[in-house]
C-alpha positions as MATLAB code, in Angstrom:
seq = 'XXXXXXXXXXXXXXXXXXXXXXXXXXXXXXXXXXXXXXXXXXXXXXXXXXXXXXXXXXXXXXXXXXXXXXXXXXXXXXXXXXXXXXXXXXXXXXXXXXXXXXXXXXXXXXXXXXXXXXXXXXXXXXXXXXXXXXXXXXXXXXXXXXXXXXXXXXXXXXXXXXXXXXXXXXXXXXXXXXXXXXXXXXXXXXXXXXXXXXXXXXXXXXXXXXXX';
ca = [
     -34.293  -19.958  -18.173;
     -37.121  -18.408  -16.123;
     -38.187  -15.301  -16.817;
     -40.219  -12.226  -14.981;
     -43.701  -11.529  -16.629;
     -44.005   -8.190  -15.282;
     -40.067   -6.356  -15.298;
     -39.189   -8.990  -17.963;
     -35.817   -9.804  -16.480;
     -34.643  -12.915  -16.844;
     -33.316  -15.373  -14.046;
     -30.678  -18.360  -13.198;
     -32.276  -21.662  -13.276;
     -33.785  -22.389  -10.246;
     -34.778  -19.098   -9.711;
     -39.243  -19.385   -9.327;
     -39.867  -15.725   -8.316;
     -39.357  -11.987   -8.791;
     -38.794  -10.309   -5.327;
     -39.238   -6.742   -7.071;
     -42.644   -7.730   -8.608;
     -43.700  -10.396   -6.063;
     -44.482  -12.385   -8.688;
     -44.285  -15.822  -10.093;
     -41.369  -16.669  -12.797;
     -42.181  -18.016  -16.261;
     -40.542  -20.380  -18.618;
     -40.499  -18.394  -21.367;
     -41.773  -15.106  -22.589;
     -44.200  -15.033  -25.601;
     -43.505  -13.319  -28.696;
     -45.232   -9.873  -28.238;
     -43.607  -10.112  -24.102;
     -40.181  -10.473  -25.846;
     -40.571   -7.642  -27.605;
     -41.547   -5.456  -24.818;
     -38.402   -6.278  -22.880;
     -36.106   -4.859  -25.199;
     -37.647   -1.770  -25.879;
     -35.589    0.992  -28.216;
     -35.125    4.277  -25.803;
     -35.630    7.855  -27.366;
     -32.616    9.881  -27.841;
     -33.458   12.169  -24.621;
     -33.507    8.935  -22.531;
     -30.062    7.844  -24.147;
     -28.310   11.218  -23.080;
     -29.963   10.479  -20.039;
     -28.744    6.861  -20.002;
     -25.092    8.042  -21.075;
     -24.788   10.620  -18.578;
     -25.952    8.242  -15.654;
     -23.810    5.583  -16.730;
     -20.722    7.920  -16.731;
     -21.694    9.034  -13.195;
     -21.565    5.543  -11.859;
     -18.680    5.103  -13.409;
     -16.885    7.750  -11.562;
     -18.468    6.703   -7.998;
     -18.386    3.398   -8.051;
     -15.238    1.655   -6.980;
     -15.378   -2.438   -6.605;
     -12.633   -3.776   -4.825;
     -12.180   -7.316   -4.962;
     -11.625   -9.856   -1.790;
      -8.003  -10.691   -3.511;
      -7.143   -7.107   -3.460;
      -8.855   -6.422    0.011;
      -6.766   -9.379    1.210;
      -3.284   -7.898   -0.306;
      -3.874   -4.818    1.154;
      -5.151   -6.321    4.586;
      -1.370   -8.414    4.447;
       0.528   -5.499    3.132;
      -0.515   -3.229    6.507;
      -0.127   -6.244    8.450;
       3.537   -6.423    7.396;
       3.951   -2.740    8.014;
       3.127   -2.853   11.161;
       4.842   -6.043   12.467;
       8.507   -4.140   10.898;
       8.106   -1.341   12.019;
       6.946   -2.228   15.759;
       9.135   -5.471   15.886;
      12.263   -3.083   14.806;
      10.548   -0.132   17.571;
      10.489   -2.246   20.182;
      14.045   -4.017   19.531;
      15.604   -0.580   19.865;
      13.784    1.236   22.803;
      13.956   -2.467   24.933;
      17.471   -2.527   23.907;
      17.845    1.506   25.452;
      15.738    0.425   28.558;
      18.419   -2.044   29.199;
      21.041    0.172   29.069;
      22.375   -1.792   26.056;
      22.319    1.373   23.593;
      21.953    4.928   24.881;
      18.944    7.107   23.303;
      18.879   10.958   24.691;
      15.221   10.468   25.754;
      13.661   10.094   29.691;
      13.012    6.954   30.686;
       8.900    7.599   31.068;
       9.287    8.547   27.135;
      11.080    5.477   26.025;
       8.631    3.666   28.242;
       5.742    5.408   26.411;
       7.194    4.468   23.173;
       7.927    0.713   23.996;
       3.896    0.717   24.754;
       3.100    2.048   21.059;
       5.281   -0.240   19.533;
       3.898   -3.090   21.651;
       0.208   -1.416   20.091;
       1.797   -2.031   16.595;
       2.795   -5.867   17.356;
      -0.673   -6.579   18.392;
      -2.166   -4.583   15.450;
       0.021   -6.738   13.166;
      -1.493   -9.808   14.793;
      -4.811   -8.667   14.404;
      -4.382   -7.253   10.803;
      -2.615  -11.306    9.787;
      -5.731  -13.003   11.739;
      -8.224  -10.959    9.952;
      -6.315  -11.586    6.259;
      -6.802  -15.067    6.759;
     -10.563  -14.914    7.353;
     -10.439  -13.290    4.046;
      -9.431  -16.546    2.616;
     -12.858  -17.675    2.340;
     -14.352  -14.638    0.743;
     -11.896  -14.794   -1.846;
     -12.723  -18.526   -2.895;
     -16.433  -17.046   -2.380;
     -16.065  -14.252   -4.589;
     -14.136  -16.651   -7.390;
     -17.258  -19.111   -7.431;
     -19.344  -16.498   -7.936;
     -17.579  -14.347  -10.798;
     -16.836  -18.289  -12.695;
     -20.622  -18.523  -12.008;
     -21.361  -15.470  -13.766;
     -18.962  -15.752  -16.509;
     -20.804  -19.098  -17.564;
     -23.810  -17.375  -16.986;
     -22.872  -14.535  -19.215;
     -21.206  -16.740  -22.001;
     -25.061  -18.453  -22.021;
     -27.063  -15.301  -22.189;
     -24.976  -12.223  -23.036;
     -24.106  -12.619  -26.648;
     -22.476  -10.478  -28.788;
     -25.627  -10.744  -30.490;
     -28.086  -10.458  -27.869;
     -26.674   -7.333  -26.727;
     -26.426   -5.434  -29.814;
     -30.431   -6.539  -30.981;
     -31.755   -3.142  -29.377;
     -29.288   -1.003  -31.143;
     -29.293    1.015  -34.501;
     -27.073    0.450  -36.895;
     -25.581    4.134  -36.574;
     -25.949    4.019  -33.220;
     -22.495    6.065  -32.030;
     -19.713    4.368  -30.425;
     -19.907    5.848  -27.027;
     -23.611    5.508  -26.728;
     -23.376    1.922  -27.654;
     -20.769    1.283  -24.732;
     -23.573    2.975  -22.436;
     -26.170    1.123  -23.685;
     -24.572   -2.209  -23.847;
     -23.578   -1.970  -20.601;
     -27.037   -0.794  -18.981;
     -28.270   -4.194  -20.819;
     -25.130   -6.232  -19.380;
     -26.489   -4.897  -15.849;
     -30.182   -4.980  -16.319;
     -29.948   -8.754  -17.359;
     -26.672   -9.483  -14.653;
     -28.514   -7.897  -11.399;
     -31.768   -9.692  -11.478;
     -29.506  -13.471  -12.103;
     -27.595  -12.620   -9.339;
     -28.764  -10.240   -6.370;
     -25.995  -10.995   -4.258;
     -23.712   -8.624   -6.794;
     -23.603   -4.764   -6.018;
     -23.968   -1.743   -8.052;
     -19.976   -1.148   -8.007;
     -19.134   -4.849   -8.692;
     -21.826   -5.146  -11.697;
     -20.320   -1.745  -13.148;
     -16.898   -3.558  -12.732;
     -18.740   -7.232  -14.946;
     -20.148   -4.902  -17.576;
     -17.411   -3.286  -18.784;
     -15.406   -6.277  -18.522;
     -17.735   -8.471  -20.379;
     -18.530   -5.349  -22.744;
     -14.682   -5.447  -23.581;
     -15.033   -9.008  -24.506;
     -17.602   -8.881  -26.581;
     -16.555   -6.053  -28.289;
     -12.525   -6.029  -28.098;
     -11.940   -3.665  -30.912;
     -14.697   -1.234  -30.175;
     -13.965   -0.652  -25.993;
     -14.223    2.989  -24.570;
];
């Protein structure tokens, strides 16, 4: 796998530069480069590392296509009940078919909302199914990754920078700073929310019995 000679991140195959260095990729790195890539922070930097890592945490929210599509259907649905049923009822009191104690301009006012919710329905339904292909997008690229990370993110690999007494907590942090520093390089089309999202999953692979 190609591999930056400057930031020393490494890439999917294919991959021939580094966009943040503006340099050309290498095939491998040499002995003293490897090294240099996985260098062992101080303990201020880990606090510092820990506490950044928590912050994300908290502010980052990834929300999946799937999930964006439910949620784009489920508002669809609300909306086409309640303004079908809405409109049923105050075209069934403009008709004289029930009686409603409201003016006629009001039940003529409300007949137009409900009519707003109809079309909002169709709207919301036409827009789920455009979401269709970002799902099947978003599913190629997470089996993409997981492949990726099966390759490259070992249980070993990810522990080689650690101590051996290197606390629990801190190793979740750290782990998962290496899961992202190695993850966002491979794949730039992956945001800061969604690679929070990969590293703790793949973290909790790796390391079922150990998870935060």
């Amino acid at each position: 796998m190609p591999w930056c000679p400057v930031c020393k991140n490494e890439y999917v195959e294919g991959k021939t530069h580094c966009p943040d260095c503006d340099v050309d990729l290498v095939k491998e790195l040499s002995e003293e480069e490897a090294e240099e890539a996985a260098p062992r922070p101080d303990p201020e930097e880990l606090a510092e590392l820990a506490a950044r890592a928590a912050a994300a945490s908290r502010m980052n929210t990834h929300v999946s296509a799937r999930n964006r599509h439910a949620e784009m259907k489920s508002s669809a649905w609300t909306f086409l009940v309640v303004g079908g049923i809405g409109f049923l009822i105050i075209t069934l009191a403009l008709t004289g078919v029930i009686f409603l104690p409201i003016s006629t301009f009001s039940l003529a006012v409300m007949e137009g909302m409900f009519l707003v919710f109809l079309l909002v329905a169709g709207i919301s339904f036409k827009n789920a199914m455009k979401m269709l292909d970002d799902i099947s997008r978003e599913d190629d690229l997470e089996t993409r990754i997981r492949q990726w990370a099966d390759e490259h993110l070992t249980r070993e690999f990810l522990i080689r920078e650690l101590e051996e007494d290197t606390p629990e907590e801190m190793k979740y942090f750290m782990v998962s700073e290496t899961i992202r520093k190695h993850l966002m390089p491979a794949f730039p089309e992956v945001d800061d929310a969604y690679a929070e999202e990969l590293a703790e999953t793949i973290y909790n692979e790796r390391f079922p019995s150990e998870s935060v």
